[in-house]
Amino acid sequence: MQKKEMLDKLRYDIINQDICPDLRKQATNLVFGSGNVDAKIMLIGEAPGKNEDLSGEPFVGAAGKLLNELLLSVELNREDVYITNIVKYRPPQNRDPFPEETVQFLPFLKKQIEIISPDIIITLGRHSMNCFLSNQQISKIHGIPRKMKLNVNKLQNKYKEIILIPFFHPAAALYNGGLRDSLFLDFKKVAKYLN
Ligand code: URA
């Protein structure tokens, strides 16, 4: 099967298995992921907001615009990367995803990683970082790349070697100049990995 078919199947599995039915009932669209399925860089956010829910695409609102600027600052654009979120339906009023919602979507995120097979995973925000690294503070480890063996398929005991780079969430930087500067600096610092 081609990557696109595998991703389509995964998308239908989320619907057919009725993952997070309460979120699904309130959502307009399932926001699965977008970008280059052969990308070496995969970015993982938290959950869709209003604009993403309406369009069905991740990071198309204000945080998405800042993300585009960050990518451009290291000479990348959306076609060079694949972008998704942990939770694929918008939480009401943009609240943080509940831990049980993250738990329900995690096997699908891992499968998505297995299909895209990136070399580098960039987590955006602490919720996304916590899916890969527990008991860490984003304020201490943002912008620091680390090698990881990711167990993408527990049943088949499959591991994928990746470089994980935790970044602050662009939404948090929209109204905080210090965080915004930090994000641009972090992108510059790891540009050699990204390019
Ligand atoms: N914030 C996220 O974490 N994901 C989106 O898709 C949009 C905003």
PDB file of C-alpha atoms and ligand atoms in Angstrom:
ATOM      1  CA  MET A   1       0.000   0.000   0.000  1.00  0.00           C
ATOM      2  CA  GLN A   2       1.163   3.556  -0.750  1.00  0.00           C
ATOM      3  CA  LYS A   3       1.629   5.996   2.145  1.00  0.00           C
ATOM      4  CA  LYS A   4      -1.448   8.034   1.109  1.00  0.00           C
ATOM      5  CA  GLU A   5      -3.657   4.926   1.145  1.00  0.00           C
ATOM      6  CA  MET A   6      -2.278   3.860   4.523  1.00  0.00           C
ATOM      7  CA  LEU A   7      -2.974   7.333   5.921  1.00  0.00           C
ATOM      8  CA  ASP A   8      -6.497   7.316   4.471  1.00  0.00           C
ATOM      9  CA  LYS A   9      -7.120   3.959   6.106  1.00  0.00           C
ATOM     10  CA  LEU A  10      -5.821   5.265   9.429  1.00  0.00           C
ATOM     11  CA  ARG A  11      -8.137   8.264   9.128  1.00  0.00           C
ATOM     12  CA  TYR A  12     -11.119   5.977   8.544  1.00  0.00           C
ATOM     13  CA  ASP A  13     -10.061   3.791  11.479  1.00  0.00           C
ATOM     14  CA  ILE A  14     -10.376   6.832  13.765  1.00  0.00           C
ATOM     15  CA  ILE A  15     -13.903   7.404  12.466  1.00  0.00           C
ATOM     16  CA  ASN A  16     -14.948   3.751  12.368  1.00  0.00           C
ATOM     17  CA  GLN A  17     -13.649   3.070  15.864  1.00  0.00           C
ATOM     18  CA  ASP A  18     -15.478   6.201  17.062  1.00  0.00           C
ATOM     19  CA  ILE A  19     -12.475   7.591  18.932  1.00  0.00           C
ATOM     20  CA  CYS A  20     -13.445  10.327  21.432  1.00  0.00           C
ATOM     21  CA  PRO A  21     -17.152  10.424  20.485  1.00  0.00           C
ATOM     22  CA  ASP A  22     -17.843  13.456  22.692  1.00  0.00           C
ATOM     23  CA  LEU A  23     -15.234  15.533  20.868  1.00  0.00           C
ATOM     24  CA  ARG A  24     -16.402  14.166  17.526  1.00  0.00           C
ATOM     25  CA  LYS A  25     -20.020  15.224  18.152  1.00  0.00           C
ATOM     26  CA  GLN A  26     -18.981  18.848  18.645  1.00  0.00           C
ATOM     27  CA  ALA A  27     -16.441  18.974  15.820  1.00  0.00           C
ATOM     28  CA  THR A  28     -17.039  20.065  12.235  1.00  0.00           C
ATOM     29  CA  ASN A  29     -14.123  18.103  10.818  1.00  0.00           C
ATOM     30  CA  LEU A  30     -11.590  15.489  11.764  1.00  0.00           C
ATOM     31  CA  VAL A  31      -8.230  17.244  11.386  1.00  0.00           C
ATOM     32  CA  PHE A  32      -5.942  14.406  10.442  1.00  0.00           C
ATOM     33  CA  GLY A  33      -2.742  15.975   9.104  1.00  0.00           C
ATOM     34  CA  SER A  34      -1.337  17.663   6.023  1.00  0.00           C
ATOM     35  CA  GLY A  35       1.827  18.239   4.065  1.00  0.00           C
ATOM     36  CA  ASN A  36       4.420  16.081   2.413  1.00  0.00           C
ATOM     37  CA  VAL A  37       3.939  12.389   3.217  1.00  0.00           C
ATOM     38  CA  ASP A  38       7.587  11.760   2.328  1.00  0.00           C
ATOM     39  CA  ALA A  39       8.860  14.590   4.547  1.00  0.00           C
ATOM     40  CA  LYS A  40      11.801  13.944   6.804  1.00  0.00           C
ATOM     41  CA  ILE A  41      10.432  16.439   9.323  1.00  0.00           C
ATOM     42  CA  MET A  42       7.151  15.867  11.144  1.00  0.00           C
ATOM     43  CA  LEU A  43       5.637  18.548  13.376  1.00  0.00           C
ATOM     44  CA  ILE A  44       3.173  17.569  16.068  1.00  0.00           C
ATOM     45  CA  GLY A  45       0.871  20.087  17.739  1.00  0.00           C
ATOM     46  CA  GLU A  46      -1.793  19.602  20.392  1.00  0.00           C
ATOM     47  CA  ALA A  47      -5.262  19.774  18.915  1.00  0.00           C
ATOM     48  CA  PRO A  48      -7.159  21.751  16.256  1.00  0.00           C
ATOM     49  CA  GLY A  49      -8.559  25.184  17.043  1.00  0.00           C
ATOM     50  CA  LYS A  50     -11.565  26.894  15.469  1.00  0.00           C
ATOM     51  CA  ASN A  51     -10.032  27.601  12.049  1.00  0.00           C
ATOM     52  CA  GLU A  52      -8.596  24.099  11.813  1.00  0.00           C
ATOM     53  CA  ASP A  53     -11.951  22.567  12.783  1.00  0.00           C
ATOM     54  CA  LEU A  54     -13.689  24.568  10.036  1.00  0.00           C
ATOM     55  CA  SER A  55     -11.110  23.841   7.345  1.00  0.00           C
ATOM     56  CA  GLY A  56     -10.054  20.301   8.310  1.00  0.00           C
ATOM     57  CA  GLU A  57      -6.367  21.348   8.066  1.00  0.00           C
ATOM     58  CA  PRO A  58      -3.894  21.687  10.958  1.00  0.00           C
ATOM     59  CA  PHE A  59      -2.309  25.039  11.829  1.00  0.00           C
ATOM     60  CA  VAL A  60      -4.199  27.356   9.479  1.00  0.00           C
ATOM     61  CA  GLY A  61      -5.082  30.072  12.052  1.00  0.00           C
ATOM     62  CA  ALA A  62      -2.901  32.677  13.757  1.00  0.00           C
ATOM     63  CA  ALA A  63      -0.565  30.043  15.284  1.00  0.00           C
ATOM     64  CA  GLY A  64      -0.276  28.464  11.838  1.00  0.00           C
ATOM     65  CA  LYS A  65       0.774  31.800  10.311  1.00  0.00           C
ATOM     66  CA  LEU A  66       3.540  32.117  12.895  1.00  0.00           C
ATOM     67  CA  LEU A  67       4.548  28.514  12.218  1.00  0.00           C
ATOM     68  CA  ASN A  68       4.836  29.342   8.491  1.00  0.00           C
ATOM     69  CA  GLU A  69       7.108  32.289   9.374  1.00  0.00           C
ATOM     70  CA  LEU A  70       9.253  30.051  11.591  1.00  0.00           C
ATOM     71  CA  LEU A  71       9.608  27.503   8.810  1.00  0.00           C
ATOM     72  CA  LEU A  72      10.456  30.230   6.297  1.00  0.00           C
ATOM     73  CA  SER A  73      13.129  31.585   8.660  1.00  0.00           C
ATOM     74  CA  VAL A  74      15.027  28.314   8.103  1.00  0.00           C
ATOM     75  CA  GLU A  75      14.144  28.194   4.408  1.00  0.00           C
ATOM     76  CA  LEU A  76      11.433  25.590   4.727  1.00  0.00           C
ATOM     77  CA  ASN A  77       7.795  25.718   3.757  1.00  0.00           C
ATOM     78  CA  ARG A  78       4.721  23.611   4.405  1.00  0.00           C
ATOM     79  CA  GLU A  79       5.475  21.366   1.417  1.00  0.00           C
ATOM     80  CA  ASP A  80       8.748  20.323   3.066  1.00  0.00           C
ATOM     81  CA  VAL A  81       7.139  19.012   6.245  1.00  0.00           C
ATOM     82  CA  TYR A  82       4.225  16.927   7.473  1.00  0.00           C
ATOM     83  CA  ILE A  83       2.074  18.489  10.212  1.00  0.00           C
ATOM     84  CA  THR A  84      -0.410  16.875  12.541  1.00  0.00           C
ATOM     85  CA  ASN A  85      -1.765  17.056  16.085  1.00  0.00           C
ATOM     86  CA  ILE A  86      -2.049  14.529  18.901  1.00  0.00           C
ATOM     87  CA  VAL A  87      -5.803  14.989  19.228  1.00  0.00           C
ATOM     88  CA  LYS A  88      -7.601  15.121  15.894  1.00  0.00           C
ATOM     89  CA  TYR A  89     -10.863  16.832  16.933  1.00  0.00           C
ATOM     90  CA  ARG A  90     -11.180  20.345  18.337  1.00  0.00           C
ATOM     91  CA  PRO A  91     -11.713  20.397  22.114  1.00  0.00           C
ATOM     92  CA  PRO A  92     -14.604  22.745  22.994  1.00  0.00           C
ATOM     93  CA  GLN A  93     -13.542  26.353  23.673  1.00  0.00           C
ATOM     94  CA  ASN A  94      -9.981  25.307  22.764  1.00  0.00           C
ATOM     95  CA  ARG A  95      -9.446  23.793  26.199  1.00  0.00           C
ATOM     96  CA  ASP A  96      -6.346  21.635  26.705  1.00  0.00           C
ATOM     97  CA  PRO A  97      -6.873  18.024  25.636  1.00  0.00           C
ATOM     98  CA  PHE A  98      -7.810  15.754  28.565  1.00  0.00           C
ATOM     99  CA  PRO A  99      -5.199  13.039  29.318  1.00  0.00           C
ATOM    100  CA  GLU A 100      -7.698  10.309  28.331  1.00  0.00           C
ATOM    101  CA  GLU A 101      -8.192  11.999  24.939  1.00  0.00           C
ATOM    102  CA  THR A 102      -4.448  11.997  24.365  1.00  0.00           C
ATOM    103  CA  VAL A 103      -4.300   8.324  25.403  1.00  0.00           C
ATOM    104  CA  GLN A 104      -7.048   7.401  22.928  1.00  0.00           C
ATOM    105  CA  PHE A 105      -5.367   9.165  20.017  1.00  0.00           C
ATOM    106  CA  LEU A 106      -1.796   8.108  20.805  1.00  0.00           C
ATOM    107  CA  PRO A 107      -1.864   4.725  18.983  1.00  0.00           C
ATOM    108  CA  PHE A 108      -3.089   6.541  15.845  1.00  0.00           C
ATOM    109  CA  LEU A 109      -0.359   9.170  16.153  1.00  0.00           C
ATOM    110  CA  LYS A 110       2.250   6.413  16.499  1.00  0.00           C
ATOM    111  CA  LYS A 111       0.897   4.641  13.427  1.00  0.00           C
ATOM    112  CA  GLN A 112       0.959   7.975  11.557  1.00  0.00           C
ATOM    113  CA  ILE A 113       4.635   8.375  12.554  1.00  0.00           C
ATOM    114  CA  GLU A 114       5.346   4.820  11.430  1.00  0.00           C
ATOM    115  CA  ILE A 115       3.782   5.560   8.007  1.00  0.00           C
ATOM    116  CA  ILE A 116       5.409   8.980   7.436  1.00  0.00           C
ATOM    117  CA  SER A 117       8.672   7.638   8.878  1.00  0.00           C
ATOM    118  CA  PRO A 118      10.334  11.024   9.549  1.00  0.00           C
ATOM    119  CA  ASP A 119      13.941  11.452  10.696  1.00  0.00           C
ATOM    120  CA  ILE A 120      13.061  14.438  12.857  1.00  0.00           C
ATOM    121  CA  ILE A 121      10.012  15.015  15.043  1.00  0.00           C
ATOM    122  CA  ILE A 122       9.321  18.514  16.297  1.00  0.00           C
ATOM    123  CA  THR A 123       6.855  18.674  19.147  1.00  0.00           C
ATOM    124  CA  LEU A 124       4.979  21.952  19.543  1.00  0.00           C
ATOM    125  CA  GLY A 125       4.034  22.698  23.130  1.00  0.00           C
ATOM    126  CA  ARG A 126       4.280  20.716  26.331  1.00  0.00           C
ATOM    127  CA  HIS A 127       1.349  18.337  25.704  1.00  0.00           C
ATOM    128  CA  SER A 128       2.934  17.102  22.522  1.00  0.00           C
ATOM    129  CA  MET A 129       6.368  16.907  24.184  1.00  0.00           C
ATOM    130  CA  ASN A 130       4.863  14.856  27.031  1.00  0.00           C
ATOM    131  CA  CYS A 131       3.753  12.163  24.588  1.00  0.00           C
ATOM    132  CA  PHE A 132       7.437  11.374  24.029  1.00  0.00           C
ATOM    133  CA  LEU A 133       9.198  12.625  27.155  1.00  0.00           C
ATOM    134  CA  SER A 134       7.620  12.483  30.567  1.00  0.00           C
ATOM    135  CA  ASN A 135       8.636  14.530  33.596  1.00  0.00           C
ATOM    136  CA  GLN A 136      10.420  17.168  31.547  1.00  0.00           C
ATOM    137  CA  GLN A 137       9.967  20.911  31.606  1.00  0.00           C
ATOM    138  CA  ILE A 138       9.674  22.540  28.219  1.00  0.00           C
ATOM    139  CA  SER A 139      11.257  25.732  29.575  1.00  0.00           C
ATOM    140  CA  LYS A 140      14.436  23.701  30.229  1.00  0.00           C
ATOM    141  CA  ILE A 141      14.674  21.479  27.158  1.00  0.00           C
ATOM    142  CA  HIS A 142      13.187  23.528  24.294  1.00  0.00           C
ATOM    143  CA  GLY A 143      15.338  23.625  21.193  1.00  0.00           C
ATOM    144  CA  ILE A 144      17.593  20.764  22.324  1.00  0.00           C
ATOM    145  CA  PRO A 145      17.681  17.859  19.851  1.00  0.00           C
ATOM    146  CA  ARG A 146      17.911  14.350  21.254  1.00  0.00           C
ATOM    147  CA  LYS A 147      18.174  10.936  19.624  1.00  0.00           C
ATOM    148  CA  MET A 148      15.353   8.581  20.517  1.00  0.00           C
ATOM    149  CA  LYS A 149      14.226   5.089  19.711  1.00  0.00           C
ATOM    150  CA  LEU A 150      10.490   5.377  19.362  1.00  0.00           C
ATOM    151  CA  ASN A 151       8.341   2.294  19.857  1.00  0.00           C
ATOM    152  CA  VAL A 152       5.924   2.921  17.001  1.00  0.00           C
ATOM    153  CA  ASN A 153       4.326  -0.504  17.038  1.00  0.00           C
ATOM    154  CA  LYS A 154       4.167  -2.296  20.384  1.00  0.00           C
ATOM    155  CA  LEU A 155       2.545  -5.443  18.970  1.00  0.00           C
ATOM    156  CA  GLN A 156       5.254  -5.939  16.385  1.00  0.00           C
ATOM    157  CA  ASN A 157       7.940  -4.541  18.701  1.00  0.00           C
ATOM    158  CA  LYS A 158       8.906  -2.014  16.005  1.00  0.00           C
ATOM    159  CA  TYR A 159      11.227   0.864  16.806  1.00  0.00           C
ATOM    160  CA  LYS A 160      12.067   3.947  14.783  1.00  0.00           C
ATOM    161  CA  GLU A 161      15.219   5.986  15.428  1.00  0.00           C
ATOM    162  CA  ILE A 162      14.473   9.675  15.314  1.00  0.00           C
ATOM    163  CA  ILE A 163      15.765  13.050  16.444  1.00  0.00           C
ATOM    164  CA  LEU A 164      13.210  14.702  18.696  1.00  0.00           C
ATOM    165  CA  ILE A 165      13.244  18.472  19.141  1.00  0.00           C
ATOM    166  CA  PRO A 166      10.748  20.015  21.578  1.00  0.00           C
ATOM    167  CA  PHE A 167       9.661  23.566  20.766  1.00  0.00           C
ATOM    168  CA  PHE A 168       7.354  25.987  22.509  1.00  0.00           C
ATOM    169  CA  HIS A 169       3.872  26.119  21.019  1.00  0.00           C
ATOM    170  CA  PRO A 170       3.533  28.960  18.467  1.00  0.00           C
ATOM    171  CA  ALA A 171       0.134  29.905  19.979  1.00  0.00           C
ATOM    172  CA  ALA A 172       1.876  30.607  23.304  1.00  0.00           C
ATOM    173  CA  ALA A 173       4.274  32.934  21.461  1.00  0.00           C
ATOM    174  CA  LEU A 174       1.545  34.983  19.762  1.00  0.00           C
ATOM    175  CA  TYR A 175       1.185  37.386  22.678  1.00  0.00           C
ATOM    176  CA  ASN A 176       4.560  36.876  24.321  1.00  0.00           C
ATOM    177  CA  GLY A 177       7.493  38.562  22.591  1.00  0.00           C
ATOM    178  CA  GLY A 178      10.051  36.666  24.702  1.00  0.00           C
ATOM    179  CA  LEU A 179       8.675  33.274  23.689  1.00  0.00           C
ATOM    180  CA  ARG A 180       8.449  34.406  20.088  1.00  0.00           C
ATOM    181  CA  ASP A 181      12.149  35.341  20.094  1.00  0.00           C
ATOM    182  CA  SER A 182      12.965  32.015  21.751  1.00  0.00           C
ATOM    183  CA  LEU A 183      11.092  30.092  19.064  1.00  0.00           C
ATOM    184  CA  PHE A 184      12.926  31.865  16.230  1.00  0.00           C
ATOM    185  CA  LEU A 185      16.251  31.302  18.030  1.00  0.00           C
ATOM    186  CA  ASP A 186      15.475  27.604  18.542  1.00  0.00           C
ATOM    187  CA  PHE A 187      14.629  27.177  14.862  1.00  0.00           C
ATOM    188  CA  LYS A 188      17.878  28.936  13.871  1.00  0.00           C
ATOM    189  CA  LYS A 189      19.860  26.802  16.333  1.00  0.00           C
ATOM    190  CA  VAL A 190      18.621  23.532  14.844  1.00  0.00           C
ATOM    191  CA  ALA A 191      18.566  24.703  11.211  1.00  0.00           C
ATOM    192  CA  LYS A 192      21.488  22.400  10.421  1.00  0.00           C
ATOM    193  CA  TYR A 193      19.352  19.377  11.394  1.00  0.00           C
ATOM    194  CA  LEU A 194      16.311  20.674   9.539  1.00  0.00           C
ATOM    195  CA  ASN A 195      18.107  21.369   6.288  1.00  0.00           C
TER     196      ASN A 195
HETATM  197  N1  URA B   1      -2.805  24.569  17.724  1.00  0.00           N
HETATM  198  C1  URA B   1      -2.488  23.265  17.600  1.00  0.00           C
HETATM  199  O1  URA B   1      -1.897  22.648  18.493  1.00  0.00           O
HETATM  200  N2  URA B   1      -2.818  22.658  16.472  1.00  0.00           N
HETATM  201  C2  URA B   1      -3.444  23.271  15.459  1.00  0.00           C
HETATM  202  O2  URA B   1      -3.706  22.626  14.438  1.00  0.00           O
HETATM  203  C3  URA B   1      -3.763  24.627  15.618  1.00  0.00           C
HETATM  204  C4  URA B   1      -3.435  25.266  16.761  1.00  0.00           C
END
